[in-house]
Amino acid sequence: MPIRMDVPGRVWTRRGFLAAGGAALVAWPLLGRPESAFALRQSTSPDYPFALGVASGDPAPTGIVLWTRLAPKPLEGGGMPQENIEVRWEVADDDKFSKVVAKGTAVATPDLAHSVHVEVNGLDPNRWYFYRFAAMNEISPVGRTRTAPRPEEIPQKLRFAFASCQSFEGGYYTAYDHMRHEDLDLIAHLGDYIYEAAGNPKRMRVHVGPRLEELSHYRNRHAQYKTDEYLQAAHALCPWLVTWDDHEFANNCAGEISEKKDETPEWYLGRRANAYKAYYEHMPLRSAHLPKGPDLKLYRNVPFGRLAEFQVLDTRQYRTDQPCGDGNKAPCEGTYDPKGTLLGNTQEKWLYDTLKATKGTWNVLTQQVMMARVDRVPDEPVGYSMDQWPGYEVNRQRILKFFAEHPGLNPIVITGDIHNNWANNLQVDCGDETSPVVATEFVGTSISSGGDGAETTKTTAAVLRENPFVKFYNNERGYVSCEVTPESFTSHYRTVPYVEKPGAPLVTRKSFVVEAGRPGLNEV
């Protein structure tokens, strides 16, 4: 079955996509402004166009990206007419908008599902603002955002949280309800923002639509997730840094290779183009990340003054196929293939160049899959995840050796994907307990994926015993909250005991600190 993008029935190839890609990059002309737009009441009717809330992202010293999407009928393709719609926006010093510091007009187009991505410039560095939109005689909810410090500034503290894996069917977003009450400067989402499987009527919350393939499928699924009130509240709290993992597109996707042998690369690229376009439409990303057919350059560097830099990575789009048939396996020849890569050559070179030029005290690799070489199979034989960094051991070793050769980087790896909490010391030779620690990895569990968790599993003791570099392993749901200063990087593992019913309390299960210049975990 062909995948439809904009031309029904057409099967797309990469060359065809690139040839037609420019047609999808719609210009956003400015229209006339309704002078009374922000004097209108805020509606909560079923046809309210801002039903998906608001968001901001990728803060710079003098600017920020503001996002919304007009969708009065979110699960029915949005419910918008096939015409351009004017959207007004304002940024103010206060939530009452008594002092507006920036305002303008954007155009929501049908081609981008009536989403808008406003790149606001001319703001003051290192300060908080409030923002809102107006369209169709309605006013959006108010969002709170901030700019980054000046490039030469060393702020005394940065507080951010990171999260991942939020299956709508897996449970309630109670973790976001707790997160929105924290005083955070940033939230990083490490992937699996949506899941692509067809709805399961036996779950407490059921996915809308079939298995995701068409553009309309992906749009409706993103919209369904964004209707969650706690997710909306977390987006409105502060700016986000977003990257994807596999389920925004397809399970265990590896470059242009499907895990299903009967799906051709051409068909798969068509599906990927649909997934990537819908992802851009629903995320607070700059126009530099507009997709071009099945390609979307997502990796980037986001500095927070000279305190920290976030190297946001993409370990899906450019990787080679998982070796050894995927799964948890003993190493095979493919594990040590020097051409095996998670990042692709261009992104890997960009990472090294970015780290060599960094001014940040801390460098935070903001990425998807676990870097530590954890033996996941108790006793013998060993079993490493072929979908994670251990499946690409030569690539993994290059990264760790780079850290060893550049000891002033203070590298922190933050990770999602795995639906567990882990705290790992990263060594070039993890088989030698005396090998120096070159970086620290904090792995955050899922928001909801996997359903209710538990503090331990039947393999917890064995995993900790066989992997001495692992200092914490936990199977609950939740997120990780981090405090960064020039002297230390502290991570708090926040967990909730259940997600299959609402109202779970928040527990800080474990906290670790890393001292600047001394990589390695210290329990608080």
Short mmCIF file of C-alpha atoms in Angstrom, two decimals, residues 109-292:
data_model
loop_
_atom_site.label_atom_id
_atom_site.label_comp_id
_atom_site.label_asym_id
_atom_site.label_seq_id
_atom_site.Cartn_x
_atom_site.Cartn_y
_atom_site.Cartn_z
CA THR A 109 -1.67 27.49 6.98
CA PRO A 110 -3.49 24.26 6.11
CA ASP A 111 -0.23 22.79 4.83
CA LEU A 112 1.21 22.86 8.37
CA ALA A 113 -2.06 21.82 10.04
CA HIS A 114 -2.65 25.43 11.11
CA SER A 115 0.33 25.35 13.46
CA VAL A 116 2.45 28.45 14.01
CA HIS A 117 6.10 28.65 15.08
CA VAL A 118 6.88 32.25 16.01
CA GLU A 119 10.59 33.07 16.40
CA VAL A 120 10.58 36.07 18.71
CA ASN A 121 13.73 38.20 18.81
CA GLY A 122 14.81 41.39 20.57
CA LEU A 123 14.08 40.20 24.12
CA ASP A 124 16.32 40.76 27.13
CA PRO A 125 18.68 37.93 28.12
CA ASN A 126 18.17 35.69 31.14
CA ARG A 127 14.67 36.71 32.13
CA TRP A 128 11.11 35.44 32.25
CA TYR A 129 8.21 36.44 29.99
CA PHE A 130 4.58 35.54 29.37
CA TYR A 131 2.98 34.96 25.98
CA ARG A 132 -0.37 34.27 24.34
CA PHE A 133 -2.07 34.04 20.96
CA ALA A 134 -5.38 35.23 19.51
CA ALA A 135 -7.29 33.93 16.50
CA MET A 136 -10.86 33.24 15.38
CA ASN A 137 -12.20 35.67 18.02
CA GLU A 138 -10.62 33.66 20.84
CA ILE A 139 -7.58 33.97 23.10
CA SER A 140 -5.17 31.17 23.95
CA PRO A 141 -4.08 30.09 27.40
CA VAL A 142 -1.11 32.05 28.73
CA GLY A 143 2.32 30.46 28.61
CA ARG A 144 5.42 31.29 30.63
CA THR A 145 8.83 31.27 29.00
CA ARG A 146 12.34 32.60 29.40
CA THR A 147 15.43 33.61 27.48
CA ALA A 148 18.89 32.14 27.96
CA PRO A 149 21.71 34.07 29.65
CA ARG A 150 24.22 36.05 27.60
CA PRO A 151 26.94 33.87 26.02
CA GLU A 152 29.59 35.23 28.39
CA GLU A 153 27.44 34.98 31.54
CA ILE A 154 27.87 32.21 34.12
CA PRO A 155 24.54 31.92 35.98
CA GLN A 156 24.68 30.52 39.46
CA LYS A 157 21.95 27.94 38.90
CA LEU A 158 19.95 26.16 36.22
CA ARG A 159 17.03 23.92 37.10
CA PHE A 160 15.63 21.59 34.48
CA ALA A 161 13.78 18.30 34.25
CA PHE A 162 13.88 15.60 31.61
CA ALA A 163 11.23 13.11 30.61
CA SER A 164 10.41 10.56 27.91
CA CYS A 165 8.10 7.75 26.86
CA GLN A 166 4.57 8.98 27.51
CA SER A 167 2.24 6.36 26.07
CA PHE A 168 -1.29 7.79 26.22
CA GLU A 169 -2.63 4.28 26.65
CA GLY A 170 0.00 3.34 29.22
CA GLY A 171 -1.36 5.53 31.98
CA TYR A 172 -2.09 8.98 33.29
CA TYR A 173 0.40 11.83 33.12
CA THR A 174 0.52 12.29 36.88
CA ALA A 175 4.27 12.90 36.68
CA TYR A 176 3.65 16.04 34.61
CA ASP A 177 1.11 17.19 37.19
CA HIS A 178 3.90 17.09 39.77
CA MET A 179 6.53 18.50 37.40
CA ARG A 180 4.48 21.62 36.71
CA HIS A 181 4.79 22.59 40.38
CA GLU A 182 8.60 22.65 40.24
CA ASP A 183 10.51 25.88 39.65
CA LEU A 184 12.11 24.87 36.36
CA ASP A 185 14.00 26.86 33.74
CA LEU A 186 13.74 24.15 31.08
CA ILE A 187 12.18 20.78 30.33
CA ALA A 188 13.94 18.36 27.97
CA HIS A 189 11.90 15.66 26.27
CA LEU A 190 14.06 12.77 25.08
CA GLY A 191 11.62 11.02 22.77
CA ASP A 192 8.60 8.75 22.44
CA TYR A 193 6.35 11.77 22.75
CA ILE A 194 3.67 9.72 20.98
CA TYR A 195 3.25 6.00 20.19
CA GLU A 196 2.30 4.73 16.78
CA ALA A 197 0.30 1.55 17.54
CA ALA A 198 -3.41 1.24 16.83
CA GLY A 199 -5.80 1.85 19.69
CA ASN A 200 -6.31 -0.93 22.23
CA PRO A 201 -9.91 -0.84 23.54
CA LYS A 202 -8.86 -2.63 26.73
CA ARG A 203 -6.69 0.28 27.94
CA MET A 204 -7.85 2.99 30.32
CA ARG A 205 -7.15 5.61 27.64
CA VAL A 206 -7.46 4.47 24.03
CA HIS A 207 -5.45 5.74 21.07
CA VAL A 208 -7.52 7.33 18.34
CA GLY A 209 -7.18 5.79 14.90
CA PRO A 210 -5.29 2.88 13.35
CA ARG A 211 -1.57 2.14 13.31
CA LEU A 212 0.02 5.37 12.16
CA GLU A 213 0.97 5.57 8.50
CA GLU A 214 -0.77 8.50 6.83
CA LEU A 215 -0.13 12.17 7.65
CA SER A 216 -3.65 12.51 9.04
CA HIS A 217 -3.01 9.57 11.39
CA TYR A 218 0.11 11.17 12.88
CA ARG A 219 -1.58 14.56 13.19
CA ASN A 220 -4.55 13.16 15.07
CA ARG A 221 -2.31 11.16 17.41
CA HIS A 222 -0.16 14.17 18.26
CA ALA A 223 -3.31 16.16 18.85
CA GLN A 224 -4.75 13.50 21.12
CA TYR A 225 -1.64 13.51 23.31
CA LYS A 226 -1.65 17.30 23.49
CA THR A 227 -5.21 17.35 24.81
CA ASP A 228 -3.90 16.05 28.15
CA GLU A 229 -4.22 18.86 30.71
CA TYR A 230 -1.05 18.01 32.62
CA LEU A 231 1.07 17.84 29.46
CA GLN A 232 -0.35 21.21 28.40
CA ALA A 233 0.47 22.65 31.83
CA ALA A 234 4.06 21.41 31.63
CA HIS A 235 4.45 22.98 28.18
CA ALA A 236 3.08 26.28 29.48
CA LEU A 237 5.44 26.23 32.49
CA CYS A 238 8.76 26.91 30.71
CA PRO A 239 10.56 26.35 27.40
CA TRP A 240 11.21 22.81 26.19
CA LEU A 241 14.08 21.16 24.32
CA VAL A 242 12.69 18.31 22.24
CA THR A 243 14.15 15.40 20.35
CA TRP A 244 12.58 12.18 19.14
CA ASP A 245 13.20 8.49 19.61
CA ASP A 246 11.54 5.75 17.55
CA HIS A 247 7.82 5.78 18.35
CA GLU A 248 7.24 9.23 16.88
CA PHE A 249 7.68 7.29 13.64
CA ALA A 250 8.00 3.49 13.96
CA ASN A 251 9.27 1.04 16.55
CA ASN A 252 13.06 0.53 16.50
CA CYS A 253 13.46 2.56 13.32
CA ALA A 254 17.05 2.57 12.06
CA GLY A 255 17.73 5.08 9.32
CA GLU A 256 15.77 3.98 6.27
CA ILE A 257 15.40 0.39 7.52
CA SER A 258 12.16 -0.94 8.95
CA GLU A 259 12.10 -3.71 11.52
CA LYS A 260 9.44 -5.31 9.31
CA LYS A 261 11.02 -7.13 6.38
CA ASP A 262 8.01 -6.69 4.09
CA GLU A 263 8.18 -2.86 4.16
CA THR A 264 10.23 -1.46 1.28
CA PRO A 265 12.55 1.53 1.79
CA GLU A 266 10.41 3.63 -0.57
CA TRP A 267 7.21 2.91 1.37
CA TYR A 268 9.04 3.42 4.64
CA LEU A 269 10.38 6.81 3.57
CA GLY A 270 6.88 7.92 2.69
CA ARG A 271 5.66 6.99 6.13
CA ARG A 272 8.66 8.71 7.71
CA ALA A 273 7.91 11.93 5.80
CA ASN A 274 4.42 11.92 7.27
CA ALA A 275 5.73 11.29 10.79
CA TYR A 276 8.39 13.98 10.58
CA LYS A 277 6.04 16.59 9.19
CA ALA A 278 3.49 15.97 11.95
CA TYR A 279 6.26 16.08 14.55
CA TYR A 280 7.42 19.50 13.37
CA GLU A 281 3.84 20.75 13.28
CA HIS A 282 3.36 19.91 16.96
CA MET A 283 6.70 20.97 18.49
CA PRO A 284 8.19 24.37 19.42
CA LEU A 285 10.95 24.16 16.83
CA ARG A 286 12.57 26.84 14.69
CA SER A 287 12.06 27.07 10.93
CA ALA A 288 15.60 25.72 10.54
CA HIS A 289 14.07 22.34 11.42
CA LEU A 290 11.35 22.34 8.77
CA PRO A 291 11.32 18.83 7.27
CA LYS A 292 12.30 18.23 3.68
#
